[in-house]
CSV table of N, CA and C in Angstrom, one decimal:
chain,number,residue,atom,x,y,z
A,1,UNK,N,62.5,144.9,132.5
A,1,UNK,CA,62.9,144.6,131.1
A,1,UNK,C,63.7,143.4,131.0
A,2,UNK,N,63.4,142.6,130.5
A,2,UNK,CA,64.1,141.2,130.0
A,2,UNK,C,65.4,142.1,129.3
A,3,UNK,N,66.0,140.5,128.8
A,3,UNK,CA,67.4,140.7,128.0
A,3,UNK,C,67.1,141.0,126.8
A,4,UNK,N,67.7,141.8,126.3
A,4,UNK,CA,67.6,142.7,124.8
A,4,UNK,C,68.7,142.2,124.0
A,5,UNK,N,68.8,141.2,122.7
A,5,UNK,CA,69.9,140.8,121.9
A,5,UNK,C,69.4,141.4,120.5
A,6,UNK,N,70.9,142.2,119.8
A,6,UNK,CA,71.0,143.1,118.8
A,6,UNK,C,71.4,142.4,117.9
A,7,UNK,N,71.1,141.9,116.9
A,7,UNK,CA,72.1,141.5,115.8
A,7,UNK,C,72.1,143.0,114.4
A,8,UNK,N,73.6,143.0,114.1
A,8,UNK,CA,74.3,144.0,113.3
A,8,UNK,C,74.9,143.6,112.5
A,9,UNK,N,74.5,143.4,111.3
A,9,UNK,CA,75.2,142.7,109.8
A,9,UNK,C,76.6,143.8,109.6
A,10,UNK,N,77.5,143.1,109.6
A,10,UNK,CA,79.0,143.6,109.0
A,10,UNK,C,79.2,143.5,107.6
A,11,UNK,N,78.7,144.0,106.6
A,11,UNK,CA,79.2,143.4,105.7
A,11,UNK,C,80.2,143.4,105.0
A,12,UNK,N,80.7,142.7,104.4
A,12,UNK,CA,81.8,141.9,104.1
A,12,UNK,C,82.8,141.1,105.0
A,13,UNK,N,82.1,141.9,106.3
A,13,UNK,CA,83.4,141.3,107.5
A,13,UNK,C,82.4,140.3,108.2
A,14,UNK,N,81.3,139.7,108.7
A,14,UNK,CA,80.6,139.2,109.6
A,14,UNK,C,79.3,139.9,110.1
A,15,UNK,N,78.9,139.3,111.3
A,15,UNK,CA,77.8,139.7,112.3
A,15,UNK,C,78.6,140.2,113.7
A,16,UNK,N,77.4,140.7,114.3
A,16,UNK,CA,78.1,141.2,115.8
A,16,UNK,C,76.4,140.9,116.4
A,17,UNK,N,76.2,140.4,117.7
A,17,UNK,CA,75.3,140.1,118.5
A,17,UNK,C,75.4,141.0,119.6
A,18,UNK,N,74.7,141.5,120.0
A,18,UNK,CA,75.0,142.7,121.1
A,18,UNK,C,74.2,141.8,121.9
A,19,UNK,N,74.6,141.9,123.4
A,19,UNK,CA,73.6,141.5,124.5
A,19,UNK,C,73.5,142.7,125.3
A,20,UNK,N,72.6,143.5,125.8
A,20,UNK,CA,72.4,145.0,126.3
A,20,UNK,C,71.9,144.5,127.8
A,21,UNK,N,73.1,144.4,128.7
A,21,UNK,CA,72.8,144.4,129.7
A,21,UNK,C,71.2,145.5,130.4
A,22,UNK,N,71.2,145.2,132.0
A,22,UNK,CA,70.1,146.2,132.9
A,22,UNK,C,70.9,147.2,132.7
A,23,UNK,N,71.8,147.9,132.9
A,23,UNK,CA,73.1,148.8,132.9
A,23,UNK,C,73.2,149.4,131.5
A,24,UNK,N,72.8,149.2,130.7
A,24,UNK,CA,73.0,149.3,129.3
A,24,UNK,C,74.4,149.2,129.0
A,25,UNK,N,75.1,148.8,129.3
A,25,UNK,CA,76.8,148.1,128.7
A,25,UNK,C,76.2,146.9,127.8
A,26,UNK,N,77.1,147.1,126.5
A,26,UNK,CA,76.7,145.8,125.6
A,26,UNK,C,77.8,145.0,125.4
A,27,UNK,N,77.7,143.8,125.5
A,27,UNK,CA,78.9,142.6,125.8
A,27,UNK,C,78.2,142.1,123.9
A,28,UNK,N,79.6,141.8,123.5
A,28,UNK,CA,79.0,141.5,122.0
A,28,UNK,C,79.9,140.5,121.4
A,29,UNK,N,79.6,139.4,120.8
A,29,UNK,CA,80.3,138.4,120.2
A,29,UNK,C,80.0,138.9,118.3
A,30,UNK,N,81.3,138.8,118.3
A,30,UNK,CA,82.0,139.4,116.7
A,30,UNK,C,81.9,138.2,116.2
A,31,UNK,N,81.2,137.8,114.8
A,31,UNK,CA,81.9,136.6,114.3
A,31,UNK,C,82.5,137.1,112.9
A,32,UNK,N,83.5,137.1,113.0
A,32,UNK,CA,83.9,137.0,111.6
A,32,UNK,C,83.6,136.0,110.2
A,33,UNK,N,83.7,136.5,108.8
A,33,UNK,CA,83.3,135.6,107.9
A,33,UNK,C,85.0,134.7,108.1
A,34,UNK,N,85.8,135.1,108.1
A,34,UNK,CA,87.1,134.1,108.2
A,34,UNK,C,87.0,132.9,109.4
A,35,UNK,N,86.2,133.5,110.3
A,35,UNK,CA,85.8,131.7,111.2
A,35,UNK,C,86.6,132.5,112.8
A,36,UNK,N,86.8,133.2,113.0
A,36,UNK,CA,87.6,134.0,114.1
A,36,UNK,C,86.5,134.6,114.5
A,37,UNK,N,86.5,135.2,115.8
A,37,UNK,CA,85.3,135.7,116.7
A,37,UNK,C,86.4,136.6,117.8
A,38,UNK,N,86.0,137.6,118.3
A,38,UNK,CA,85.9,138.4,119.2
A,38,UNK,C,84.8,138.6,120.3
A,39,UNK,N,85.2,138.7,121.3
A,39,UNK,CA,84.3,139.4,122.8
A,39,UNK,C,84.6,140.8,122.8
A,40,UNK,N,83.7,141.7,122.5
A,40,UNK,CA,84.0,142.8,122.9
A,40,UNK,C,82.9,143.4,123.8
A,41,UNK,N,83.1,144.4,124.4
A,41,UNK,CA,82.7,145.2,124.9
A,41,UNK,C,82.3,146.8,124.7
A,42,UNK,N,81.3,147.1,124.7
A,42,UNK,CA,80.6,148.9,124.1
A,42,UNK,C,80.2,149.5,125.3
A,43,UNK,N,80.9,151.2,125.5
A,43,UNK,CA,80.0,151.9,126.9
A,43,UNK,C,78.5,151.7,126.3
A,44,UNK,N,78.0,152.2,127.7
A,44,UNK,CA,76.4,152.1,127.4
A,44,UNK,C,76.4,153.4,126.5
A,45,UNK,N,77.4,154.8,126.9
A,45,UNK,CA,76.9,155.9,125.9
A,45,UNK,C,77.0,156.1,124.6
A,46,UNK,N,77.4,155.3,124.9
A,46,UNK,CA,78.7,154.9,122.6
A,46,UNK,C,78.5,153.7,122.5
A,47,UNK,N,77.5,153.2,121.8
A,47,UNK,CA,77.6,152.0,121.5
A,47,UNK,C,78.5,151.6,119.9
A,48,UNK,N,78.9,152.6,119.7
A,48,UNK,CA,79.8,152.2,118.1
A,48,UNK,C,81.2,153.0,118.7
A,49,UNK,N,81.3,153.0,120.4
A,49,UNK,CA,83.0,153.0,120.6
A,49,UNK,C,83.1,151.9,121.3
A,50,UNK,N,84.3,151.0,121.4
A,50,UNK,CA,84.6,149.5,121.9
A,50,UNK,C,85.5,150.3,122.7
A,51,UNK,N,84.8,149.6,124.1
A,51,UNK,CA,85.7,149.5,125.4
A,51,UNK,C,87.1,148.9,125.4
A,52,UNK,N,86.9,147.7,124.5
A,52,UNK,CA,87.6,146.0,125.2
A,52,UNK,C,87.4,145.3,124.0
A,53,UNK,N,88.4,144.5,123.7
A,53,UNK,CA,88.0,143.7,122.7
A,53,UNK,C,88.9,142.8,122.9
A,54,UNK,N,88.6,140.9,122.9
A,54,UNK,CA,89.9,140.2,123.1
A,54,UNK,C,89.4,139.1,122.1
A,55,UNK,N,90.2,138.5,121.1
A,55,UNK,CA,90.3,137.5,120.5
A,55,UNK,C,90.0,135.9,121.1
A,56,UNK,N,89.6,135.3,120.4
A,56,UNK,CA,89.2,133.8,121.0
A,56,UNK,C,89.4,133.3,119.9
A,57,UNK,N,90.2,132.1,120.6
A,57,UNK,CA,90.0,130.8,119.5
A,57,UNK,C,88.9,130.1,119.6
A,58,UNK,N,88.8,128.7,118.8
A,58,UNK,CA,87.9,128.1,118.9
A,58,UNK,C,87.7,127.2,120.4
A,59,UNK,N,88.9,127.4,120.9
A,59,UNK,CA,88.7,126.3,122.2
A,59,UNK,C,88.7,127.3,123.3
A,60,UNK,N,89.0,128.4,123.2
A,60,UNK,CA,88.6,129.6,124.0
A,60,UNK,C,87.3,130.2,124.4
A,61,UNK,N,86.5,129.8,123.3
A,61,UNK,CA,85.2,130.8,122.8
A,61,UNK,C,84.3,129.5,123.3
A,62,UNK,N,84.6,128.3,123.0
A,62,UNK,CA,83.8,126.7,123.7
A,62,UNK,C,84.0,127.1,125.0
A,63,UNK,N,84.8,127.0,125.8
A,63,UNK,CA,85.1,127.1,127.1
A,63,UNK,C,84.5,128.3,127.6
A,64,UNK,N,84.5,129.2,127.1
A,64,UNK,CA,83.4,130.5,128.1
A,64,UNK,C,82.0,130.1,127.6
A,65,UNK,N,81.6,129.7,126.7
A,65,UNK,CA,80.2,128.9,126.4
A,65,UNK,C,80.4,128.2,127.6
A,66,UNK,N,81.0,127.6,127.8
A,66,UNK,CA,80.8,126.1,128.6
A,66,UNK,C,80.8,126.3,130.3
A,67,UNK,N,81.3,127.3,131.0
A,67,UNK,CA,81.7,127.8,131.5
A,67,UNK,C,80.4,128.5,131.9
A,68,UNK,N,79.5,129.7,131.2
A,68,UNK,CA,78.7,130.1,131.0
A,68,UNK,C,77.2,129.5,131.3
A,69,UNK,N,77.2,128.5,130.3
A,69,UNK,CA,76.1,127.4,130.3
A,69,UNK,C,75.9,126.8,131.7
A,70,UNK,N,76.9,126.2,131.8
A,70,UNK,CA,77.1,125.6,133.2
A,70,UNK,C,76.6,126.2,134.3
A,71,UNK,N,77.5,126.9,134.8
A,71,UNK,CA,76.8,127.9,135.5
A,71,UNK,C,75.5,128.4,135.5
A,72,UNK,N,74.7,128.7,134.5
A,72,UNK,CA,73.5,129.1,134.4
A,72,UNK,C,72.3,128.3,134.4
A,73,UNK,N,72.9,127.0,134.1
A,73,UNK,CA,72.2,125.9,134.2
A,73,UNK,C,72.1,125.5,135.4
A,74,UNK,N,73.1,125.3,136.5
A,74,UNK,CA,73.0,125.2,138.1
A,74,UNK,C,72.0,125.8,138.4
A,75,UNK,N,72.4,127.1,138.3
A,75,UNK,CA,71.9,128.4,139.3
A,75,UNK,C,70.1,128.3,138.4
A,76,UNK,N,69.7,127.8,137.6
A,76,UNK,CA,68.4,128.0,137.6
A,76,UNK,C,68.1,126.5,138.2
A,77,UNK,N,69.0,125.3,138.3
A,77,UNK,CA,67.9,124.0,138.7
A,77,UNK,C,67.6,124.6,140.5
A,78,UNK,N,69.0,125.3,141.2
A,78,UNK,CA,68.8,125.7,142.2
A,78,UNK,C,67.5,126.6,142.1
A,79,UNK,N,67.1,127.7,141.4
A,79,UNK,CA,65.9,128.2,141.7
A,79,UNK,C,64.6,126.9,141.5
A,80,UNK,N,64.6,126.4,140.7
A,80,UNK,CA,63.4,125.9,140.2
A,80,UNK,C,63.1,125.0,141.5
A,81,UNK,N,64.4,124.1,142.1
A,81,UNK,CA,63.9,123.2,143.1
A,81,UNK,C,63.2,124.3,144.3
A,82,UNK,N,63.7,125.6,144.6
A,82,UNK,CA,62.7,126.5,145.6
A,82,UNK,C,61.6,126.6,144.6
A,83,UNK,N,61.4,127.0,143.5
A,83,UNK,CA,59.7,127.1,143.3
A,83,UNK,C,58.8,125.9,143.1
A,84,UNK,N,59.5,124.3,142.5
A,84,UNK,CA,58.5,123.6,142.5
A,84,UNK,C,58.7,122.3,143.9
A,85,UNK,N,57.7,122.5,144.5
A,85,UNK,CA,57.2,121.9,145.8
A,85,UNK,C,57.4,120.4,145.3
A,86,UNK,N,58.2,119.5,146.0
A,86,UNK,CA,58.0,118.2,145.7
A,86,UNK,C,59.8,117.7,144.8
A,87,UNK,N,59.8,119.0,144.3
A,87,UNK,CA,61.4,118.3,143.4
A,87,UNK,C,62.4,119.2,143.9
A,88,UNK,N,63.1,118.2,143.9
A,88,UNK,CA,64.8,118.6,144.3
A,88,UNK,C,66.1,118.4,143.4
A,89,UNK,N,66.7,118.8,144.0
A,89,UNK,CA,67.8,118.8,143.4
A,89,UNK,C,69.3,118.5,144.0
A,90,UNK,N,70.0,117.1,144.0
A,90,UNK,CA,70.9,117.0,145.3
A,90,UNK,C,72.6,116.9,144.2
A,91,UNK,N,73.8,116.7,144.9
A,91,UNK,CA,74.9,116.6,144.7
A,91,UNK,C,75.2,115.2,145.0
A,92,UNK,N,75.4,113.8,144.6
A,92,UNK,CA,76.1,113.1,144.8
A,92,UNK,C,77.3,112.4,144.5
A,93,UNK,N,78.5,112.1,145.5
A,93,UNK,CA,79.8,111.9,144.9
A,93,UNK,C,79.5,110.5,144.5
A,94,UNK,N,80.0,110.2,143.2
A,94,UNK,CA,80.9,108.8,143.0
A,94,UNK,C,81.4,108.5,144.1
A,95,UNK,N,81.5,107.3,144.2
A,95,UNK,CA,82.5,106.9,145.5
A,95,UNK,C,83.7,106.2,144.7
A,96,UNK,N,84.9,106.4,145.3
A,96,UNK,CA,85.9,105.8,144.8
A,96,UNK,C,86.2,104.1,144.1
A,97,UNK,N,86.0,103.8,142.9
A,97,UNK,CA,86.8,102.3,143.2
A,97,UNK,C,84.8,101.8,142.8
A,98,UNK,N,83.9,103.0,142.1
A,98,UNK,CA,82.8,102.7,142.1
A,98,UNK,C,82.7,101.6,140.8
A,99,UNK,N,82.0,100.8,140.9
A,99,UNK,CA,81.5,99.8,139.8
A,99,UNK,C,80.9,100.9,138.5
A,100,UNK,N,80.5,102.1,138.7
A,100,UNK,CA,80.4,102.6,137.3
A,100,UNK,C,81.4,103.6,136.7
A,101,UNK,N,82.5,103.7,137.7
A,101,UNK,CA,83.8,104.2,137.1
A,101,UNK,C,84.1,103.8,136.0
A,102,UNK,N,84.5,104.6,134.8
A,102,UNK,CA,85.1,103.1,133.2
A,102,UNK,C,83.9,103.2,132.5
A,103,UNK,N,82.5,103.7,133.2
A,103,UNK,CA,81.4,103.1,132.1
A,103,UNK,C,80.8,104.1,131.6
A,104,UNK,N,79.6,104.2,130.5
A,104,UNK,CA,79.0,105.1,130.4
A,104,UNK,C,78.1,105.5,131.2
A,105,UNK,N,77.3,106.4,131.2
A,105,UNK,CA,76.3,106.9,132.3
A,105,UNK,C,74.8,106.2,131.5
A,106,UNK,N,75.1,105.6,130.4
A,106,UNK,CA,73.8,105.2,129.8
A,106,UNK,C,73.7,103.7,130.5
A,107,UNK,N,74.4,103.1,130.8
A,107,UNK,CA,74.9,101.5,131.7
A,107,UNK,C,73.7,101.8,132.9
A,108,UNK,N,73.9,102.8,133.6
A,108,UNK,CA,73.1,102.9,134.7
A,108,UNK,C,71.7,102.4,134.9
A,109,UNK,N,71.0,103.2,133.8
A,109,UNK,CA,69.8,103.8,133.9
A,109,UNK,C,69.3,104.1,134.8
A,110,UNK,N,69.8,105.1,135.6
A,110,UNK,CA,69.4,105.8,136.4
A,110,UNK,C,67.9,106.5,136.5
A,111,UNK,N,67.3,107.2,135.0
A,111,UNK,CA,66.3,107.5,134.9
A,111,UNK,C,65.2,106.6,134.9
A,112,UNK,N,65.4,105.3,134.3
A,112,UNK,CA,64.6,104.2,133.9
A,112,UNK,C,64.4,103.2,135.7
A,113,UNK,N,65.4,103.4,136.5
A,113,UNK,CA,65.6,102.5,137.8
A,113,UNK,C,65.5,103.7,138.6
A,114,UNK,N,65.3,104.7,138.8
A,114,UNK,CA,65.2,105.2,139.8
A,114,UNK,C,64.0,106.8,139.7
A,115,UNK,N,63.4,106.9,138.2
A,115,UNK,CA,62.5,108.2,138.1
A,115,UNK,C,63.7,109.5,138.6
A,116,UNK,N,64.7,109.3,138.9
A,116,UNK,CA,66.0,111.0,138.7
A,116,UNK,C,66.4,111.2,137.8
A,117,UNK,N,66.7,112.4,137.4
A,117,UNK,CA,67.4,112.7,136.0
A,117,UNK,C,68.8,112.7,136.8
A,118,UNK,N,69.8,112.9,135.7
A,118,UNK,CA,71.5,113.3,136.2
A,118,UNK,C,71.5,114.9,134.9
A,119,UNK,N,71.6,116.3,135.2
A,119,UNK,CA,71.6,116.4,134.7
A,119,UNK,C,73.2,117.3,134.6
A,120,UNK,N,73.9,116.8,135.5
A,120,UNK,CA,75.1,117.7,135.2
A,120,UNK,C,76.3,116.4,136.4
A,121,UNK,N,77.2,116.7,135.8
A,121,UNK,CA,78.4,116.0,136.2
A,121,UNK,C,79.4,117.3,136.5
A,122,UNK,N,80.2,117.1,137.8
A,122,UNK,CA,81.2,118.0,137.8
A,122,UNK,C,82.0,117.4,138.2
A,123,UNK,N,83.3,117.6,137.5
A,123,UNK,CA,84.7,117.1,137.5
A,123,UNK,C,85.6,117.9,138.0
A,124,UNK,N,86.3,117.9,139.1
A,124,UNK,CA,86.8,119.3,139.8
A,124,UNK,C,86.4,120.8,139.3
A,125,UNK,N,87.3,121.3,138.6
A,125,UNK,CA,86.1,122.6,138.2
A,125,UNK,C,85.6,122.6,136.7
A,126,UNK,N,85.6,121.9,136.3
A,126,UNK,CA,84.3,121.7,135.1
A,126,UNK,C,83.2,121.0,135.4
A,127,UNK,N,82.2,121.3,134.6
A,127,UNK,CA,80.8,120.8,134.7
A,127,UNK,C,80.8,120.2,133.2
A,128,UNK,N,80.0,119.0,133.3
A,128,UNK,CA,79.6,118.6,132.0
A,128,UNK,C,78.0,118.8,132.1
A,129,UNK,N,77.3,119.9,131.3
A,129,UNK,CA,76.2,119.7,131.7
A,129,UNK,C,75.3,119.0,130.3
A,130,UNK,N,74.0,119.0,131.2
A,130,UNK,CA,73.3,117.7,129.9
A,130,UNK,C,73.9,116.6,129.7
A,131,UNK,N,75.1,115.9,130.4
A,131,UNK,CA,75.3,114.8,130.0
A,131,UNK,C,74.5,114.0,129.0
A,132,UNK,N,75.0,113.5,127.9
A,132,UNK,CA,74.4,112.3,127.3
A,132,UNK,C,74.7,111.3,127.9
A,133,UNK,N,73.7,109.5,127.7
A,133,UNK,CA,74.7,108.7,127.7
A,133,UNK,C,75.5,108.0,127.3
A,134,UNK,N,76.0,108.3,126.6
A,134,UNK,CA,77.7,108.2,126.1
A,134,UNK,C,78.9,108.6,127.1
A,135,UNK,N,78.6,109.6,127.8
A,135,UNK,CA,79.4,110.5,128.7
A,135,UNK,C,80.3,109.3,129.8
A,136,UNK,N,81.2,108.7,129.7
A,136,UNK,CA,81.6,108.0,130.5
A,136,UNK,C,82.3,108.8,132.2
A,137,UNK,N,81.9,108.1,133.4
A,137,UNK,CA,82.0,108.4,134.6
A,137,UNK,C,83.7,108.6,135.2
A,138,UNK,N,84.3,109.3,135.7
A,138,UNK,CA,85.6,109.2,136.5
A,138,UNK,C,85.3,108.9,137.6
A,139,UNK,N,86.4,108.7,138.1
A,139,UNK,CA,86.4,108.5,139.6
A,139,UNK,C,86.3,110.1,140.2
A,140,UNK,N,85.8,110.2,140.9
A,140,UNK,CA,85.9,111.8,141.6
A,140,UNK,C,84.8,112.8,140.6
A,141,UNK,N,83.8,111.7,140.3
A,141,UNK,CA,83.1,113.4,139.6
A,141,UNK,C,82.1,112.8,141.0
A,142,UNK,N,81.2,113.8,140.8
A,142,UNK,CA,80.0,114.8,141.2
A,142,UNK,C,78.6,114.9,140.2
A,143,UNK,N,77.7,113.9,140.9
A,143,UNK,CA,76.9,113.9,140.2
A,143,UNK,C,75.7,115.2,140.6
A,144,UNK,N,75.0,115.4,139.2
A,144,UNK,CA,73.8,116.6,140.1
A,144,UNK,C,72.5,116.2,139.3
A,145,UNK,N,71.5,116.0,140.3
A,145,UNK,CA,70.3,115.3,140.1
A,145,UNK,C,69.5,116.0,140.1
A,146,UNK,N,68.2,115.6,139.7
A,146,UNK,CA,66.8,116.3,140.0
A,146,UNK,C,65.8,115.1,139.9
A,147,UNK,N,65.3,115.0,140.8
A,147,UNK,CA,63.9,114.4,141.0
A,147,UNK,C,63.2,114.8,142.3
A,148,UNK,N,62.1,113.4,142.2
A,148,UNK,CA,61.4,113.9,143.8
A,148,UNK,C,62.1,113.1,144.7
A,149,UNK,N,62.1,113.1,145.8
A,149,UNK,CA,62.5,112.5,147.2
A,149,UNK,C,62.8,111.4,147.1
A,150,UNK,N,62.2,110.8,146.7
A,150,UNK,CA,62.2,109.0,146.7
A,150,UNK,C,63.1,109.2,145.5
A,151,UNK,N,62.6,109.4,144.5
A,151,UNK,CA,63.8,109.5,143.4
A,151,UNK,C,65.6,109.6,143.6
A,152,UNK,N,65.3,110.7,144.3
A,152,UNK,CA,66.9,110.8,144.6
A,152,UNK,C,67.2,110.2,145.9
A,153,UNK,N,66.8,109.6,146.6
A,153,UNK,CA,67.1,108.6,147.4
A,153,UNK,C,67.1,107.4,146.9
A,154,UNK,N,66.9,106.7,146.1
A,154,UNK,CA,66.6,105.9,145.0
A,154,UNK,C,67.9,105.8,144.3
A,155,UNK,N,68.7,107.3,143.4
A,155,UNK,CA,69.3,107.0,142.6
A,155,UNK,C,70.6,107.1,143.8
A,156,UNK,N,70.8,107.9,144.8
A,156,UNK,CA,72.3,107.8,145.7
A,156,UNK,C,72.4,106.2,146.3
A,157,UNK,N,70.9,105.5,146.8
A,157,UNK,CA,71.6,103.8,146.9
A,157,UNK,C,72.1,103.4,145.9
A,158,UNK,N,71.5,103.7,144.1
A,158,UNK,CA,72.2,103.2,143.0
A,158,UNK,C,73.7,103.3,143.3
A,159,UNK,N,73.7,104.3,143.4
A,159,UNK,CA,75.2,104.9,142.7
A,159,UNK,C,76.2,104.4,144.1
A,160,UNK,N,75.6,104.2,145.1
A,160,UNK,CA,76.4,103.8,146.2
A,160,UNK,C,76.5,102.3,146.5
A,161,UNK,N,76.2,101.3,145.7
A,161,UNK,CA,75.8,99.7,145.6
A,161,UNK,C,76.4,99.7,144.0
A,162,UNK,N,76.3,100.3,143.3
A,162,UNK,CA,77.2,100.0,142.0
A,162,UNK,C,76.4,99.2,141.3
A,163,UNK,N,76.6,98.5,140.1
A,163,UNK,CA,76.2,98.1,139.0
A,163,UNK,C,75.6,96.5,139.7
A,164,UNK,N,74.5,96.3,139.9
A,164,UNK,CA,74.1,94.7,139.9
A,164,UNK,C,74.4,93.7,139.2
């Protein structure tokens, strides 16, 4: 069984989205019509008794998105590079003191000069994933690629020779 998502009109107060786990436990995001949101939680046997319920702000509720996304987004490029034969997926550091430190990631063209995508940056423990290029580079991130072989051997000389 795939993932099962419930939407439940509140009226006057909002929506509630149930996601119904394998386990049947339902993790559910409350939105309120005032702009406030809740994470709660429902047993699998009661789904109209709340386990758990914790408030989120707006930069609260971004950040488990982001957090979330991120993660999920890794963990499938990691599967996909085992299912498709020929593409990979590698980690490369910035190197310190690099010529694209300061710049945007669109300066590179990495996709255009080297056939790799970049499709996530990690900054100690955040991920920026999908970068656009607008996304400007620090020192110390962590780039994460996908292409084929030559490709990402291609884009780590880039990134390791700096801007021509």
């Amino acid at each position: 069984m795939g993932v099962r998502i419930e939407r439940i009109d509140l009226p006057g107060f909002g929506v509630r989205n149930d996601v119904i786990t394998k386990s049947g436990c339902r993790v559910s995001v409350v939105s309120l019509r005032s702009g406030e949101r809740d994470l709660a939680f429902f047993n699998a046997d009661d789904p109209d008794s709340n386990a758990a319920s914790i408030s989120l702000s707006d930069d609260e509720a971004s950040a488990i998105a982001e957090v979330l996304g991120s993660s999920l987004t890794l963990s499938r490029l990691s599967a996909l590079g085992e299912k498709a034969e020929g593409l990979f997926n590698e980690e490369i550091s910035l190197p310190n003191g690099s010529g694209f430190v300061g710049h945007p990631m669109g300066a590179m063209k990495a996709r255009t000069l080297t056939s790799a995508s970049i499709v996530a940056i990690v900054r100690g423990n955040d991920v920026v994933a999908s970068p656009g290029p607008e996304v400007v580079f620090e020192s110390g991130d962590v780039i994460v690629a996908v292409g084929t072989r030559k490709g990402l051997d291609a884009l780590g000389k880039l990134i390791n020779n700096g801007p021509s």
